[in-house]
């Protein structure tokens, strides 16, 4: 007599009676005449164990499928590995890069998140790099730019490999800044004494950083800053902008660069911040002015750069602050009587924000303007560099080349369609609230 939880009939699994077939499912395997189970199951598990033993621990460079936070398996490449403190000789954690996604999603994973049946043969990285550099097609280069090397368009192959080798593993997993705990995206070269620190604590006003919560609490009792050091040059409602001179506030400028590097893959970390001005955007309340994001610019730029680096901190993204920072940089250029352009290379998110800003500003003017207008006139009105205007209008197919000159074709229906696709414009800069003197006139 069978057990109560064993069905007497099955659907699409064959019979469990007598010598019928066994297709798996929820049924128990058939037994032989002497009452022993067939050997194919134990042979299969033995083969699986042998394969597992032969590939573990996984080598750096191995490609395998990994279960991500969406519960699905995605292809990854093992970037680094580390021995676990407790466990056997093959117990490692693996730092992986999801080949479909940006490097900001790289992370440490446990062995059980990996599908070992999907392990691919490890390719010699040096050989792979050499073959890639010799045979990479234009499409492949563009594909790489769109995935894990966004923002590195101006680096040659050797520099790119050196950059990725040096920054391949995130050294800080999370930071605490004000009331937010934020997961970091990239490596940042903090001083060596912070090498063993997975979480760091920042003072949200002076940006000093510490290893432990207790240190931060002691610091906050002594720190008398309630806003970034520097001059408040803009206040509209709860939004404030502070101009911080890197020469006058060197430690703050360096700390800001350390913080920003955790979220910007392409950023070169400048220890000599004397040459830069930092414009720090804050949300203000009765507790103080809390940093939302910032942009920096060189005090003297021969290439007409009006922005060197831009970042909106993750808790404040998708709220229009990035577009506000871009618009603010152009308002400063107008005050200076110059045209400006951002320093290249731009990060992937920075490029998207700039394309959106240029599109909306130019289309708004074209929609309202009656009669012909030249690229030079658009540049004078907006402080956007002529090359950026030309590239934007060409990407929207709003410009043609006739009789040796560029002609703007502004059909109202086409403009409306592009404006709708560009989305909302973000927060507006109220120029009447900007009180600022250009740096060259301050001296």
Coordinates of C-alpha atoms in Angstrom, one line a residue:
X1 CA 0.0 0.0 0.0
X2 CA 1.5 3.4 -1.1
X3 CA 2.0 6.4 1.2
X4 CA -0.9 8.9 1.4
X5 CA 1.0 11.7 -0.3
X6 CA 2.0 9.6 -3.4
X7 CA -0.6 9.9 -6.2
X8 CA -1.8 6.8 -7.8
X9 CA -2.0 8.3 -11.2
X10 CA 0.0 11.0 -13.0
X11 CA -0.5 13.2 -16.0
X12 CA 2.2 13.3 -18.7
X13 CA 4.6 11.5 -16.4
X14 CA 3.9 7.8 -17.2
X15 CA 2.6 5.3 -14.7
X16 CA 4.1 4.7 -11.2
X17 CA 2.8 1.1 -11.2
X18 CA 4.8 -2.0 -12.2
X19 CA 7.5 -1.5 -14.8
X20 CA 6.2 1.7 -16.4
X21 CA 8.4 4.6 -17.5
X22 CA 9.8 7.3 -15.3
X23 CA 10.0 10.9 -16.6
X24 CA 10.8 12.7 -13.3
X25 CA 8.1 15.1 -12.3
X26 CA 7.0 14.8 -8.6
X27 CA 7.0 11.0 -8.6
X28 CA 9.5 8.7 -6.8
X29 CA 11.9 6.9 -9.0
X30 CA 11.2 3.2 -9.9
X31 CA 13.0 0.5 -7.9
X32 CA 14.6 -2.7 -9.1
X33 CA 13.6 -6.2 -8.1
X34 CA 16.1 -6.2 -5.2
X35 CA 14.7 -3.0 -3.9
X36 CA 17.6 -0.7 -4.8
X37 CA 17.3 2.5 -6.7
X38 CA 18.9 2.7 -10.2
X39 CA 22.5 4.0 -10.4
X40 CA 21.9 6.7 -13.1
X41 CA 21.0 9.3 -10.5
X42 CA 24.0 8.7 -8.3
X43 CA 26.2 8.6 -11.5
X44 CA 24.8 12.0 -12.6
X45 CA 25.4 13.6 -9.2
X46 CA 28.9 12.2 -9.1
X47 CA 29.6 13.7 -12.6
X48 CA 28.3 17.0 -11.3
X49 CA 30.5 16.9 -8.3
X50 CA 33.6 16.1 -10.4
X51 CA 32.8 19.0 -12.8
X52 CA 32.3 21.3 -9.8
X53 CA 35.6 20.2 -8.3
X54 CA 37.4 20.8 -11.6
X55 CA 36.2 24.4 -12.1
X56 CA 36.3 25.6 -8.5
X57 CA 37.5 28.0 -7.4
X58 CA 36.6 30.0 -10.5
X59 CA 39.4 31.8 -12.2
X60 CA 39.5 35.6 -12.8
X61 CA 38.2 36.1 -16.3
X62 CA 35.6 33.2 -16.2
X63 CA 32.3 33.9 -17.8
X64 CA 29.2 32.5 -16.1
X65 CA 25.5 33.2 -15.5
X66 CA 24.7 34.9 -12.2
X67 CA 21.4 35.5 -10.4
X68 CA 20.8 39.2 -10.1
X69 CA 18.4 41.2 -7.8
X70 CA 15.6 40.8 -10.4
X71 CA 15.7 37.0 -9.7
X72 CA 16.9 36.3 -13.3
X73 CA 20.2 35.0 -14.5
X74 CA 22.5 37.4 -16.5
X75 CA 25.9 36.8 -18.1
X76 CA 28.8 38.0 -16.0
X77 CA 32.6 38.1 -16.0
X78 CA 34.6 37.4 -12.9
X79 CA 36.8 40.4 -12.2
X80 CA 38.2 39.4 -8.8
X81 CA 37.8 36.8 -6.1
X82 CA 38.5 36.6 -2.4
X83 CA 38.8 33.8 0.1
X84 CA 36.0 33.6 2.7
X85 CA 37.1 33.6 6.3
X86 CA 35.0 30.5 7.2
X87 CA 34.7 27.6 4.8
X88 CA 36.6 25.0 2.8
X89 CA 39.4 25.5 0.2
X90 CA 37.0 26.4 -2.6
X91 CA 34.8 28.8 -0.6
X92 CA 35.3 32.2 -2.4
X93 CA 33.3 35.3 -3.0
X94 CA 33.5 36.6 -6.6
X95 CA 33.4 40.2 -7.8
X96 CA 31.5 40.2 -11.1
X97 CA 30.8 42.6 -14.0
X98 CA 27.3 42.2 -15.6
X99 CA 28.3 42.3 -19.3
X100 CA 24.9 43.7 -20.2
X101 CA 25.0 46.6 -17.8
X102 CA 27.2 49.6 -16.7
X103 CA 30.1 49.0 -14.4
X104 CA 28.2 50.8 -11.6
X105 CA 26.3 47.5 -11.0
X106 CA 29.5 45.4 -10.4
X107 CA 29.3 43.6 -7.1
X108 CA 30.5 40.8 -4.8
X109 CA 28.4 37.6 -5.1
X110 CA 28.2 34.3 -3.3
X111 CA 28.9 31.0 -5.0
X112 CA 25.2 30.0 -4.8
X113 CA 24.2 32.9 -7.0
X114 CA 26.3 31.4 -9.9
X115 CA 25.0 28.8 -12.3
X116 CA 28.1 26.6 -12.6
X117 CA 26.6 24.6 -15.5
X118 CA 27.0 27.7 -17.6
X119 CA 30.7 28.2 -16.9
X120 CA 32.7 29.1 -20.1
X121 CA 36.3 28.3 -20.7
X122 CA 38.6 31.0 -19.3
X123 CA 40.1 33.1 -22.1
X124 CA 43.6 34.4 -21.7
X125 CA 43.0 38.1 -21.1
X126 CA 46.3 39.3 -22.8
X127 CA 45.5 37.3 -25.9
X128 CA 41.9 38.5 -25.9
X129 CA 43.0 42.1 -25.5
X130 CA 45.5 41.8 -28.3
X131 CA 43.0 40.2 -30.7
X132 CA 40.3 42.7 -29.8
X133 CA 42.6 45.7 -30.4
X134 CA 43.6 44.3 -33.8
X135 CA 40.2 43.1 -35.1
X136 CA 37.6 45.2 -33.3
X137 CA 35.0 46.5 -35.8
X138 CA 33.4 50.0 -35.5
X139 CA 30.2 48.4 -34.4
X140 CA 32.0 46.5 -31.6
X141 CA 33.8 49.6 -30.4
X142 CA 30.5 51.4 -30.3
X143 CA 28.9 48.5 -28.4
X144 CA 31.7 48.6 -25.8
X145 CA 31.3 52.4 -25.4
X146 CA 27.6 51.8 -24.7
X147 CA 28.3 49.1 -22.0
X148 CA 31.2 49.1 -19.6
X149 CA 33.5 51.8 -20.8
X150 CA 31.1 54.7 -21.2
X151 CA 32.8 58.0 -20.6
X152 CA 36.2 56.8 -21.8
X153 CA 36.0 57.8 -25.5
X154 CA 39.2 59.8 -25.4
X155 CA 41.3 57.1 -23.7
X156 CA 43.5 54.8 -25.9
X157 CA 43.4 51.1 -25.5
X158 CA 46.4 50.9 -23.2
X159 CA 45.2 53.7 -20.9
X160 CA 41.7 52.2 -20.8
X161 CA 43.1 48.8 -19.7
X162 CA 45.3 50.5 -17.1
X163 CA 42.2 52.5 -15.8
X164 CA 40.0 49.4 -15.6
X165 CA 42.7 47.3 -13.9
X166 CA 43.3 50.0 -11.2
X167 CA 39.6 50.7 -10.6
X168 CA 38.1 47.3 -11.3
X169 CA 36.9 46.6 -7.7
X170 CA 34.8 49.0 -5.7
X171 CA 36.7 49.6 -2.5
X172 CA 33.8 51.3 -0.6
X173 CA 30.4 49.6 -0.7
X174 CA 28.2 52.2 1.0
X175 CA 28.4 55.7 2.5
X176 CA 26.3 57.5 4.9
X177 CA 25.7 61.2 4.0
X178 CA 23.2 63.1 6.1
X179 CA 20.0 61.1 6.4
X180 CA 20.9 58.8 3.4
X181 CA 22.8 55.6 3.2
X182 CA 23.9 55.3 -0.4
X183 CA 25.3 52.3 -2.4
X184 CA 28.4 53.4 -4.3
X185 CA 29.0 52.8 -8.0
X186 CA 32.7 52.9 -8.6
X187 CA 36.2 52.8 -7.1
X188 CA 37.6 56.0 -5.4
X189 CA 41.2 56.3 -4.4
X190 CA 40.8 57.1 -0.7
X191 CA 44.0 57.2 1.4
X192 CA 45.5 53.8 2.2
X193 CA 44.3 53.8 5.9
X194 CA 40.7 53.4 4.5
X195 CA 41.5 50.3 2.4
X196 CA 39.8 47.9 4.9
X197 CA 36.7 50.1 5.2
X198 CA 33.5 48.9 3.4
X199 CA 31.3 51.7 4.7
X200 CA 32.3 55.3 5.2
X201 CA 30.6 58.2 7.1
X202 CA 30.6 61.7 5.7
X203 CA 29.8 65.0 7.4
X204 CA 27.2 66.4 5.0
X205 CA 28.4 70.0 5.6
X206 CA 32.3 69.9 5.5
X207 CA 32.5 66.5 3.8
X208 CA 35.1 65.1 6.2
X209 CA 34.9 61.3 6.1
X210 CA 35.3 58.7 8.8
X211 CA 35.4 55.0 9.3
X212 CA 32.9 54.7 12.2
X213 CA 29.5 56.0 13.1
X214 CA 30.8 57.1 16.6
X215 CA 33.5 59.2 14.9
X216 CA 30.9 61.0 12.8
X217 CA 28.7 61.6 15.9
X218 CA 31.6 63.2 17.8
X219 CA 32.5 65.2 14.7
X220 CA 29.0 66.5 14.3
X221 CA 29.0 67.8 17.8
X222 CA 32.0 70.0 17.0
X223 CA 31.5 70.9 13.3
X224 CA 30.0 74.5 13.1
X225 CA 29.3 74.4 9.4
X226 CA 25.6 74.2 8.3
X227 CA 26.3 74.8 4.6
X228 CA 29.2 74.4 2.1
X229 CA 32.1 76.8 2.8
X230 CA 32.0 79.7 0.3
X231 CA 29.6 82.3 -1.0
X232 CA 25.9 81.8 -1.5
X233 CA 25.3 83.1 -5.0
X234 CA 21.7 81.9 -5.5
X235 CA 18.7 81.4 -3.3
X236 CA 15.2 80.6 -4.7
X237 CA 12.7 79.0 -2.3
X238 CA 14.5 76.1 -0.6
X239 CA 17.2 75.8 -3.2
X240 CA 20.7 77.4 -2.7
X241 CA 23.9 77.5 -4.8
X242 CA 27.2 78.0 -3.1
X243 CA 30.5 78.9 -5.0
X244 CA 33.5 77.3 -3.3
X245 CA 37.0 78.3 -4.3
X246 CA 39.3 75.3 -4.4
X247 CA 42.3 77.4 -3.4
X248 CA 40.5 78.9 -0.3
X249 CA 38.9 75.6 0.7
X250 CA 41.3 73.0 -0.4
X251 CA 40.3 70.2 2.0
X252 CA 36.6 70.6 1.2
X253 CA 37.4 70.5 -2.6
X254 CA 39.5 67.3 -2.2
X255 CA 36.8 65.6 -0.1
X256 CA 34.2 66.5 -2.7
X257 CA 36.4 64.9 -5.4
X258 CA 36.7 61.7 -3.3
X259 CA 33.0 61.6 -2.8
X260 CA 32.2 62.3 -6.5
X261 CA 34.6 59.6 -7.7
X262 CA 32.4 57.0 -6.0
X263 CA 29.7 57.8 -8.6
X264 CA 31.7 58.9 -11.6
X265 CA 33.6 56.2 -13.5
X266 CA 35.3 58.6 -15.9
X267 CA 36.4 61.3 -13.4
X268 CA 40.1 62.0 -13.1
X269 CA 40.8 62.8 -9.4
X270 CA 42.6 66.2 -9.1
X271 CA 44.4 66.7 -5.8
X272 CA 45.4 70.2 -7.0
X273 CA 41.9 71.7 -6.6
X274 CA 43.3 75.3 -6.5
X275 CA 42.5 75.7 -10.2
X276 CA 38.8 75.0 -9.8
X277 CA 35.6 76.5 -8.6
X278 CA 32.9 74.2 -7.2
X279 CA 29.2 75.1 -7.5
X280 CA 27.4 73.1 -4.8
X281 CA 23.6 72.9 -5.0
X282 CA 21.7 72.4 -1.7
X283 CA 18.2 71.9 -0.4
X284 CA 17.8 74.1 2.7
X285 CA 15.7 73.5 5.8
X286 CA 15.9 74.5 9.5
X287 CA 18.8 72.0 10.0
X288 CA 21.0 73.5 7.3
X289 CA 21.8 73.3 3.6
X290 CA 22.0 69.7 2.4
X291 CA 24.1 68.9 -0.7
X292 CA 22.1 67.7 -3.7
X293 CA 24.8 67.8 -6.4
X294 CA 27.5 70.0 -7.8
X295 CA 29.5 71.0 -10.9
X296 CA 33.0 72.3 -11.1
X297 CA 34.7 74.5 -13.6
X298 CA 38.3 75.7 -14.3
X299 CA 39.0 79.2 -13.2
X300 CA 40.7 79.8 -16.6
X301 CA 39.9 77.5 -19.5
X302 CA 41.5 78.0 -22.9
X303 CA 39.1 75.5 -24.5
X304 CA 35.9 77.5 -23.4
X305 CA 34.9 74.8 -21.0
X306 CA 32.2 76.1 -18.7
X307 CA 31.9 72.8 -16.7
X308 CA 34.6 70.2 -15.8
X309 CA 32.6 67.7 -13.8
X310 CA 28.9 67.3 -12.8
X311 CA 27.1 65.0 -10.4
X312 CA 23.7 64.7 -8.8
X313 CA 23.8 62.4 -5.8
X314 CA 21.7 59.2 -6.3
X315 CA 19.0 60.0 -3.7
X316 CA 18.2 63.2 -5.7
X317 CA 18.3 61.9 -9.2
X318 CA 15.3 62.0 -11.6
X319 CA 14.1 65.2 -9.9
X320 CA 15.4 67.7 -12.5
X321 CA 18.5 68.7 -10.5
X322 CA 21.0 67.6 -13.2
X323 CA 19.3 69.8 -15.8
X324 CA 19.2 72.6 -13.3
X325 CA 23.0 72.4 -12.8
X326 CA 23.6 72.4 -16.6
X327 CA 21.3 75.4 -17.1
X328 CA 23.1 77.2 -14.2
X329 CA 26.5 76.7 -15.8
X330 CA 25.2 78.4 -19.0
X331 CA 23.7 81.3 -17.0
X332 CA 27.2 81.9 -15.6
X333 CA 28.6 81.8 -19.2
X334 CA 26.1 84.4 -20.2
X335 CA 27.1 86.6 -17.3
X336 CA 30.7 86.2 -18.4
X337 CA 29.8 87.1 -22.0
X338 CA 31.1 83.8 -23.4
X339 CA 29.9 80.7 -25.1
X340 CA 30.6 77.4 -23.2
X341 CA 30.8 73.7 -23.5
X342 CA 31.3 70.8 -21.0
X343 CA 34.7 69.2 -20.7
X344 CA 35.0 65.9 -22.5
X345 CA 34.6 63.0 -22.0
X346 CA 31.1 63.1 -20.4
X347 CA 29.8 60.3 -18.3
X348 CA 26.9 58.3 -19.8
X349 CA 24.3 60.0 -17.6
X350 CA 26.0 63.4 -18.2
X351 CA 25.7 63.0 -21.9
X352 CA 22.0 62.1 -21.7
X353 CA 21.4 65.2 -19.6
X354 CA 23.2 67.5 -21.9
X355 CA 21.5 66.2 -25.0
X356 CA 18.1 66.7 -23.4
X357 CA 19.1 70.2 -22.3
X358 CA 20.4 71.3 -25.7
X359 CA 17.3 69.8 -27.4
X360 CA 14.8 71.6 -25.2
X361 CA 16.5 75.0 -25.2
X362 CA 17.0 75.1 -29.0
X363 CA 13.6 73.7 -29.9
X364 CA 11.9 76.3 -27.6
X365 CA 13.7 79.1 -29.4
X366 CA 13.0 77.7 -32.9
X367 CA 9.3 77.2 -32.0
X368 CA 8.9 80.9 -30.9
X369 CA 11.1 82.5 -33.5
X370 CA 9.6 83.9 -36.6
X371 CA 11.7 83.9 -39.8
X372 CA 15.3 82.6 -40.3
X373 CA 17.8 82.2 -37.6
X374 CA 21.5 81.2 -37.8
X375 CA 23.5 78.9 -35.7
X376 CA 25.7 81.9 -34.6
X377 CA 22.5 83.7 -33.4
X378 CA 21.4 80.7 -31.5
X379 CA 24.8 80.5 -29.9
X380 CA 24.8 84.1 -28.9
X381 CA 21.3 83.7 -27.4
X382 CA 22.0 80.5 -25.4
X383 CA 25.8 80.6 -24.7
X384 CA 25.9 77.1 -26.2
X385 CA 28.9 76.4 -28.4
X386 CA 28.1 76.4 -32.1
X387 CA 29.5 72.8 -32.6
X388 CA 27.1 71.5 -29.9
X389 CA 24.2 73.3 -31.6
X390 CA 25.1 71.8 -34.9
X391 CA 25.5 68.3 -33.6
X392 CA 22.1 68.5 -31.7
X393 CA 20.2 69.8 -34.7
X394 CA 21.8 67.2 -37.0
X395 CA 20.8 64.4 -34.6
X396 CA 17.2 65.7 -34.7
X397 CA 17.4 65.9 -38.6
X398 CA 16.5 69.6 -38.4
X399 CA 19.4 70.9 -40.4
X400 CA 20.4 70.6 -44.1
X401 CA 23.4 71.6 -46.1
X402 CA 22.5 73.8 -49.0
X403 CA 24.7 75.9 -51.3
X404 CA 27.7 75.7 -48.9
X405 CA 25.9 76.6 -45.7
X406 CA 23.8 74.9 -43.0
X407 CA 20.1 75.7 -43.2
X408 CA 17.7 75.0 -40.2
X409 CA 14.4 73.3 -41.2
X410 CA 11.9 74.1 -38.4
X411 CA 8.6 72.5 -39.2
X412 CA 6.2 73.2 -36.3
X413 CA 4.8 69.7 -36.2
X414 CA 8.3 68.2 -36.2
X415 CA 9.4 70.5 -33.4
X416 CA 6.4 69.6 -31.3
X417 CA 7.2 65.9 -31.8
X418 CA 10.8 66.3 -30.7
X419 CA 9.8 68.5 -27.7
X420 CA 7.4 65.8 -26.6
X421 CA 10.1 63.1 -26.9
X422 CA 12.6 65.3 -25.0
X423 CA 10.4 65.2 -21.9
X424 CA 10.1 67.8 -19.1
X425 CA 12.7 70.5 -18.8
X426 CA 13.4 70.2 -15.0
X427 CA 13.7 73.1 -12.6
X428 CA 14.1 76.6 -13.9
X429 CA 16.9 78.9 -13.0
X430 CA 15.5 82.2 -11.8
X431 CA 18.2 84.6 -13.1
X432 CA 16.9 87.4 -11.0
X433 CA 18.0 85.5 -7.9
X434 CA 21.6 85.0 -9.2
X435 CA 24.0 87.4 -7.5
X436 CA 27.5 86.6 -8.9
X437 CA 30.7 88.2 -10.1
X438 CA 32.8 86.3 -12.6
X439 CA 36.1 85.0 -11.1
X440 CA 38.4 87.2 -13.3
X441 CA 36.6 90.3 -12.0
X442 CA 36.8 89.2 -8.3
X443 CA 40.5 89.5 -8.1

